[in-house]
Amino acid sequence: MLTLVIGNKNYSSWSLRPWLALQMAGIAFEELRVSLYAEGSKDTILRYSPSGKVPCLIDHARGDLAVWDSLAICEYVNEQYAQGAMWPVEPTARARARAYCAEMHAGFGALRTHLSMDIRADLSAVGAERQRLPDVAADIARIRALWDSALADCGGPFLFGSFSIADAFFAPVVTRFATYGVLLPPALAHYAQNVTDLAPMQAWIADGRRETEVIKF
Ligand SMILES: N[C@@H](CCC(=O)N[C@@H](CS)C(=O)NCC(=O)O)C(=O)O
């Protein structure tokens, strides 16, 4: 039995990644949602997650082993519960998919700062201005190049053909582009739609829209 500790679905981009990856792999888990940056929320998170951050996976079958960090969770679950099926089968594609995730995990600071995830909002007016900031424009251009190259190589419908951890890592970017009105060429818009249309993604978006907490970043 697994428990995934997550933050607000409207805001927590890091939580969305493993949540979607687990859902798409058909792995059963319980979800424990903590409202972030609220009174007592840090103490609650620290009961599960030694880093004080979400997401954190608890594996009850392994003595309540805590695996924190979105990438570590995806790797652990892929190895222990999905027989490796959450990465592309072909070694070259698998190496590239890992590089995509690592780049997403460690980079794109301007995108995180200026286009933070806010699923239920329509921030296209402010988004039009922020997209012109040089660092944000560079991050968007890099993401477009990454998507373009992967999709051109495999033909879609996801970055490396079938859905993989790489798509889970870019799912929060898909919602950010919608929130901030980032326009995409047809092939990339089609990819973004494929991610948005996934049943678990629709469920996450619907839950995010129902949340009422407001976090000011
Ligand atoms: N590198 C970590 C980042 C986790 C992270 O920054 N989580 C944020 C939420 S999206 C958090 O827990 N913030 C709450 C806090 O710091 O109190 C990961 O990939 O899981």
mmCIF file of C-alpha atoms and ligand atoms in Angstrom:
data_model
loop_
_atom_site.group_PDB
_atom_site.id
_atom_site.type_symbol
_atom_site.label_atom_id
_atom_site.label_comp_id
_atom_site.label_asym_id
_atom_site.label_seq_id
_atom_site.Cartn_x
_atom_site.Cartn_y
_atom_site.Cartn_z
ATOM 1 C CA MET A 1 0.000 0.000 0.000
ATOM 2 C CA LEU A 2 1.279 3.431 -1.009
ATOM 3 C CA THR A 3 0.361 6.913 0.185
ATOM 4 C CA LEU A 4 1.294 9.970 -1.850
ATOM 5 C CA VAL A 5 1.432 13.182 0.156
ATOM 6 C CA ILE A 6 0.680 16.111 -2.136
ATOM 7 C CA GLY A 7 -0.049 19.839 -1.970
ATOM 8 C CA ASN A 8 -2.926 21.890 -3.360
ATOM 9 C CA LYS A 9 -3.897 20.589 -6.777
ATOM 10 C CA ASN A 10 -4.379 24.111 -8.100
ATOM 11 C CA TYR A 11 -0.842 25.130 -7.243
ATOM 12 C CA SER A 12 1.496 22.222 -6.592
ATOM 13 C CA SER A 13 3.284 21.511 -9.828
ATOM 14 C CA TRP A 14 5.794 19.208 -8.116
ATOM 15 C CA SER A 15 2.942 17.098 -6.730
ATOM 16 C CA LEU A 16 1.218 16.742 -10.094
ATOM 17 C CA ARG A 17 4.186 14.949 -11.662
ATOM 18 C CA PRO A 18 4.336 11.724 -9.588
ATOM 19 C CA TRP A 19 0.562 11.762 -9.049
ATOM 20 C CA LEU A 20 0.000 11.679 -12.817
ATOM 21 C CA ALA A 21 2.808 9.184 -13.415
ATOM 22 C CA LEU A 22 1.355 6.770 -10.849
ATOM 23 C CA GLN A 23 -2.158 7.193 -12.202
ATOM 24 C CA MET A 24 -1.027 6.570 -15.771
ATOM 25 C CA ALA A 25 0.890 3.469 -14.694
ATOM 26 C CA GLY A 26 -2.250 2.140 -12.992
ATOM 27 C CA ILE A 27 -0.573 1.956 -9.592
ATOM 28 C CA ALA A 28 -2.996 2.124 -6.662
ATOM 29 C CA PHE A 29 -2.230 4.679 -3.980
ATOM 30 C CA GLU A 30 -3.921 6.748 -1.339
ATOM 31 C CA GLU A 31 -3.630 10.466 -1.662
ATOM 32 C CA LEU A 32 -3.075 12.725 1.328
ATOM 33 C CA ARG A 33 -3.526 16.370 0.428
ATOM 34 C CA VAL A 34 -1.968 19.069 2.591
ATOM 35 C CA SER A 35 -2.898 22.693 2.013
ATOM 36 C CA LEU A 36 0.475 24.419 1.583
ATOM 37 C CA TYR A 37 1.690 27.540 3.374
ATOM 38 C CA ALA A 38 -1.248 27.374 5.806
ATOM 39 C CA GLU A 39 -1.065 27.326 9.587
ATOM 40 C CA GLY A 40 0.385 24.010 10.731
ATOM 41 C CA SER A 41 0.973 22.704 7.215
ATOM 42 C CA LYS A 42 4.759 22.513 7.602
ATOM 43 C CA ASP A 43 4.380 20.366 10.735
ATOM 44 C CA THR A 44 1.931 18.112 8.931
ATOM 45 C CA ILE A 45 4.267 17.680 5.943
ATOM 46 C CA LEU A 46 7.199 16.970 8.268
ATOM 47 C CA ARG A 47 5.287 14.074 9.815
ATOM 48 C CA TYR A 48 5.727 12.318 6.464
ATOM 49 C CA SER A 49 8.415 14.067 4.462
ATOM 50 C CA PRO A 50 11.882 14.622 5.969
ATOM 51 C CA SER A 51 12.554 17.481 3.522
ATOM 52 C CA GLY A 52 9.451 19.340 4.702
ATOM 53 C CA LYS A 53 8.281 19.431 1.102
ATOM 54 C CA VAL A 54 5.716 17.625 -1.002
ATOM 55 C CA PRO A 55 5.382 15.348 -2.835
ATOM 56 C CA CYS A 56 6.437 12.465 -0.636
ATOM 57 C CA LEU A 57 5.587 8.808 -1.185
ATOM 58 C CA ILE A 58 5.151 6.497 1.787
ATOM 59 C CA ASP A 59 5.546 2.801 1.067
ATOM 60 C CA HIS A 60 3.762 1.002 3.894
ATOM 61 C CA ALA A 61 4.957 -2.386 2.621
ATOM 62 C CA ARG A 62 8.530 -1.288 3.350
ATOM 63 C CA GLY A 63 8.122 -0.113 6.923
ATOM 64 C CA ASP A 64 6.662 3.244 5.895
ATOM 65 C CA LEU A 65 9.668 4.073 3.762
ATOM 66 C CA ALA A 66 9.503 7.765 2.800
ATOM 67 C CA VAL A 67 10.603 8.699 -0.718
ATOM 68 C CA TRP A 68 10.572 12.464 -1.169
ATOM 69 C CA ASP A 69 11.207 14.460 -4.338
ATOM 70 C CA SER A 70 9.113 14.018 -7.475
ATOM 71 C CA LEU A 71 11.876 12.437 -9.570
ATOM 72 C CA ALA A 72 12.951 10.002 -6.843
ATOM 73 C CA ILE A 73 9.325 8.927 -6.399
ATOM 74 C CA CYS A 74 8.859 8.252 -10.117
ATOM 75 C CA GLU A 75 12.110 6.279 -10.296
ATOM 76 C CA TYR A 76 11.229 4.235 -7.201
ATOM 77 C CA VAL A 77 7.741 3.372 -8.360
ATOM 78 C CA ASN A 78 8.933 2.598 -11.875
ATOM 79 C CA GLU A 79 11.490 0.168 -10.467
ATOM 80 C CA GLN A 80 9.459 -1.428 -7.684
ATOM 81 C CA TYR A 81 5.888 -1.400 -8.983
ATOM 82 C CA ALA A 82 5.897 -0.927 -12.760
ATOM 83 C CA GLN A 83 8.609 -3.290 -14.026
ATOM 84 C CA GLY A 84 10.314 -0.366 -15.738
ATOM 85 C CA ALA A 85 7.303 0.439 -17.916
ATOM 86 C CA MET A 86 7.210 4.123 -16.969
ATOM 87 C CA TRP A 87 10.274 4.977 -19.111
ATOM 88 C CA PRO A 88 10.591 4.357 -22.868
ATOM 89 C CA VAL A 89 11.725 0.816 -23.720
ATOM 90 C CA GLU A 90 14.338 1.790 -26.289
ATOM 91 C CA PRO A 91 17.638 2.780 -24.564
ATOM 92 C CA THR A 92 18.295 5.932 -26.631
ATOM 93 C CA ALA A 93 14.778 7.217 -26.057
ATOM 94 C CA ARG A 94 15.048 6.280 -22.378
ATOM 95 C CA ALA A 95 18.289 8.234 -21.992
ATOM 96 C CA ARG A 96 16.743 11.257 -23.677
ATOM 97 C CA ALA A 97 13.579 11.020 -21.578
ATOM 98 C CA ARG A 98 15.715 11.012 -18.433
ATOM 99 C CA ALA A 99 17.640 14.040 -19.696
ATOM 100 C CA TYR A 100 14.341 15.851 -20.369
ATOM 101 C CA CYS A 101 13.202 15.154 -16.814
ATOM 102 C CA ALA A 102 16.532 16.174 -15.303
ATOM 103 C CA GLU A 103 16.501 19.446 -17.238
ATOM 104 C CA MET A 104 12.926 20.128 -16.150
ATOM 105 C CA HIS A 105 13.733 19.169 -12.573
ATOM 106 C CA ALA A 106 16.760 21.405 -12.220
ATOM 107 C CA GLY A 107 16.000 24.311 -14.523
ATOM 108 C CA PHE A 108 13.369 26.691 -15.848
ATOM 109 C CA GLY A 109 13.600 29.033 -12.875
ATOM 110 C CA ALA A 110 12.073 31.981 -14.755
ATOM 111 C CA LEU A 111 9.099 29.900 -15.808
ATOM 112 C CA ARG A 112 8.554 28.761 -12.210
ATOM 113 C CA THR A 113 8.814 32.305 -10.862
ATOM 114 C CA HIS A 114 6.791 34.217 -13.419
ATOM 115 C CA LEU A 115 4.363 31.578 -14.688
ATOM 116 C CA SER A 116 3.671 29.651 -11.501
ATOM 117 C CA MET A 117 1.029 26.954 -11.716
ATOM 118 C CA ASP A 118 -2.488 28.243 -11.047
ATOM 119 C CA ILE A 119 -4.853 25.903 -12.828
ATOM 120 C CA ARG A 120 -8.153 27.634 -12.133
ATOM 121 C CA ALA A 121 -6.955 31.129 -13.108
ATOM 122 C CA ASP A 122 -7.001 32.857 -16.475
ATOM 123 C CA LEU A 123 -3.889 35.009 -16.392
ATOM 124 C CA SER A 124 -3.515 35.527 -20.113
ATOM 125 C CA ALA A 125 -3.329 39.336 -19.787
ATOM 126 C CA VAL A 126 -0.474 39.251 -17.292
ATOM 127 C CA GLY A 127 0.946 36.261 -19.166
ATOM 128 C CA ALA A 128 1.309 38.301 -22.357
ATOM 129 C CA GLU A 129 3.588 40.719 -20.512
ATOM 130 C CA ARG A 130 5.548 38.085 -18.634
ATOM 131 C CA GLN A 131 6.245 36.081 -21.783
ATOM 132 C CA ARG A 132 8.212 39.062 -23.035
ATOM 133 C CA LEU A 133 10.662 38.913 -20.110
ATOM 134 C CA PRO A 134 13.890 37.633 -21.682
ATOM 135 C CA ASP A 135 14.397 34.792 -19.165
ATOM 136 C CA VAL A 136 10.802 33.624 -19.508
ATOM 137 C CA ALA A 137 10.964 33.846 -23.307
ATOM 138 C CA ALA A 138 14.163 31.762 -23.231
ATOM 139 C CA ASP A 139 12.546 29.105 -21.018
ATOM 140 C CA ILE A 140 9.494 28.901 -23.293
ATOM 141 C CA ALA A 141 11.699 28.675 -26.387
ATOM 142 C CA ARG A 142 13.704 25.862 -24.813
ATOM 143 C CA ILE A 143 10.570 23.908 -23.885
ATOM 144 C CA ARG A 144 9.223 24.344 -27.401
ATOM 145 C CA ALA A 145 12.512 23.042 -28.816
ATOM 146 C CA LEU A 146 12.450 20.038 -26.469
ATOM 147 C CA TRP A 147 8.869 19.137 -27.327
ATOM 148 C CA ASP A 148 9.436 19.749 -31.027
ATOM 149 C CA SER A 149 12.470 17.503 -31.214
ATOM 150 C CA ALA A 150 10.945 14.607 -29.230
ATOM 151 C CA LEU A 151 7.624 14.698 -31.083
ATOM 152 C CA ALA A 152 9.291 14.985 -34.500
ATOM 153 C CA ASP A 153 11.395 11.908 -33.704
ATOM 154 C CA CYS A 154 8.622 9.653 -32.409
ATOM 155 C CA GLY A 155 5.510 11.104 -34.068
ATOM 156 C CA GLY A 156 3.649 11.414 -30.754
ATOM 157 C CA PRO A 157 1.131 11.245 -29.253
ATOM 158 C CA PHE A 158 3.448 11.806 -26.261
ATOM 159 C CA LEU A 159 7.062 12.963 -26.080
ATOM 160 C CA PHE A 160 8.532 9.504 -26.494
ATOM 161 C CA GLY A 161 5.572 7.760 -28.112
ATOM 162 C CA SER A 162 3.634 6.232 -25.254
ATOM 163 C CA PHE A 163 3.062 8.228 -22.080
ATOM 164 C CA SER A 164 6.186 8.223 -19.894
ATOM 165 C CA ILE A 165 7.565 9.971 -16.826
ATOM 166 C CA ALA A 166 8.807 12.710 -19.180
ATOM 167 C CA ASP A 167 5.214 13.669 -20.005
ATOM 168 C CA ALA A 168 4.331 13.696 -16.314
ATOM 169 C CA PHE A 169 7.216 16.115 -15.753
ATOM 170 C CA PHE A 170 5.970 18.491 -18.444
ATOM 171 C CA ALA A 171 2.284 18.245 -17.455
ATOM 172 C CA PRO A 172 2.536 21.272 -15.121
ATOM 173 C CA VAL A 173 4.029 23.238 -18.042
ATOM 174 C CA VAL A 174 0.981 22.331 -20.113
ATOM 175 C CA THR A 175 -1.296 23.850 -17.453
ATOM 176 C CA ARG A 176 0.921 26.924 -17.128
ATOM 177 C CA PHE A 177 0.798 27.538 -20.871
ATOM 178 C CA ALA A 178 -3.024 27.382 -20.684
ATOM 179 C CA THR A 179 -3.227 29.679 -17.657
ATOM 180 C CA TYR A 180 -0.881 32.310 -19.110
ATOM 181 C CA GLY A 181 -2.059 32.059 -22.716
ATOM 182 C CA VAL A 182 1.232 30.848 -24.192
ATOM 183 C CA LEU A 183 0.565 30.210 -27.875
ATOM 184 C CA LEU A 184 2.003 27.099 -29.497
ATOM 185 C CA PRO A 185 2.389 25.918 -33.083
ATOM 186 C CA PRO A 186 -0.168 23.234 -34.091
ATOM 187 C CA ALA A 187 1.973 20.142 -33.383
ATOM 188 C CA LEU A 188 2.862 21.355 -29.891
ATOM 189 C CA ALA A 189 -0.688 22.537 -29.176
ATOM 190 C CA HIS A 190 -1.828 19.056 -30.176
ATOM 191 C CA TYR A 191 0.622 17.501 -27.721
ATOM 192 C CA ALA A 192 -0.542 19.847 -24.942
ATOM 193 C CA GLN A 193 -4.121 18.819 -25.699
ATOM 194 C CA ASN A 194 -3.196 15.121 -25.555
ATOM 195 C CA VAL A 195 -1.824 15.648 -22.041
ATOM 196 C CA THR A 196 -4.804 17.770 -20.971
ATOM 197 C CA ASP A 197 -7.276 15.179 -22.268
ATOM 198 C CA LEU A 198 -5.872 12.323 -20.184
ATOM 199 C CA ALA A 199 -8.568 11.160 -17.756
ATOM 200 C CA PRO A 200 -6.346 11.528 -14.644
ATOM 201 C CA MET A 201 -5.292 14.989 -15.807
ATOM 202 C CA GLN A 202 -8.940 15.978 -16.179
ATOM 203 C CA ALA A 203 -9.610 14.679 -12.674
ATOM 204 C CA TRP A 204 -6.664 16.656 -11.227
ATOM 205 C CA ILE A 205 -7.795 19.838 -13.030
ATOM 206 C CA ALA A 206 -11.372 19.417 -11.783
ATOM 207 C CA ASP A 207 -10.142 18.939 -8.198
ATOM 208 C CA GLY A 208 -7.862 21.985 -8.550
ATOM 209 C CA ARG A 209 -10.774 24.098 -9.747
ATOM 210 C CA ARG A 210 -12.825 23.060 -6.722
ATOM 211 C CA GLU A 211 -10.138 24.174 -4.263
ATOM 212 C CA THR A 212 -10.699 27.520 -2.585
ATOM 213 C CA GLU A 213 -7.365 28.260 -0.888
ATOM 214 C CA VAL A 214 -5.499 31.248 -2.287
ATOM 215 C CA ILE A 215 -1.699 31.258 -2.126
ATOM 216 C CA LYS A 216 0.149 34.427 -3.062
ATOM 217 C CA PHE A 217 3.555 33.756 -4.576
HETATM 218 N N1 LIG B 1 12.570 19.087 -5.848
HETATM 219 C C1 LIG B 1 11.382 18.833 -5.059
HETATM 220 C C2 LIG B 1 10.650 20.159 -4.848
HETATM 221 C C3 LIG B 1 9.479 20.055 -3.915
HETATM 222 C C4 LIG B 1 8.845 21.407 -3.585
HETATM 223 O O1 LIG B 1 9.449 22.483 -3.744
HETATM 224 N N2 LIG B 1 7.612 21.359 -3.087
HETATM 225 C C5 LIG B 1 6.863 22.542 -2.697
HETATM 226 C C6 LIG B 1 5.429 22.501 -3.237
HETATM 227 S S1 LIG B 1 5.091 22.520 -4.888
HETATM 228 C C7 LIG B 1 6.598 22.524 -1.200
HETATM 229 O O2 LIG B 1 6.508 21.474 -0.600
HETATM 230 N N3 LIG B 1 6.391 23.687 -0.589
HETATM 231 C C8 LIG B 1 5.908 23.751 0.760
HETATM 232 C C9 LIG B 1 6.894 24.266 1.730
HETATM 233 O O3 LIG B 1 8.072 24.491 1.381
HETATM 234 O O4 LIG B 1 6.474 24.441 2.891
HETATM 235 C C10 LIG B 1 10.545 17.776 -5.774
HETATM 236 O O5 LIG B 1 10.803 17.511 -6.951
HETATM 237 O O6 LIG B 1 9.678 17.130 -5.169
#
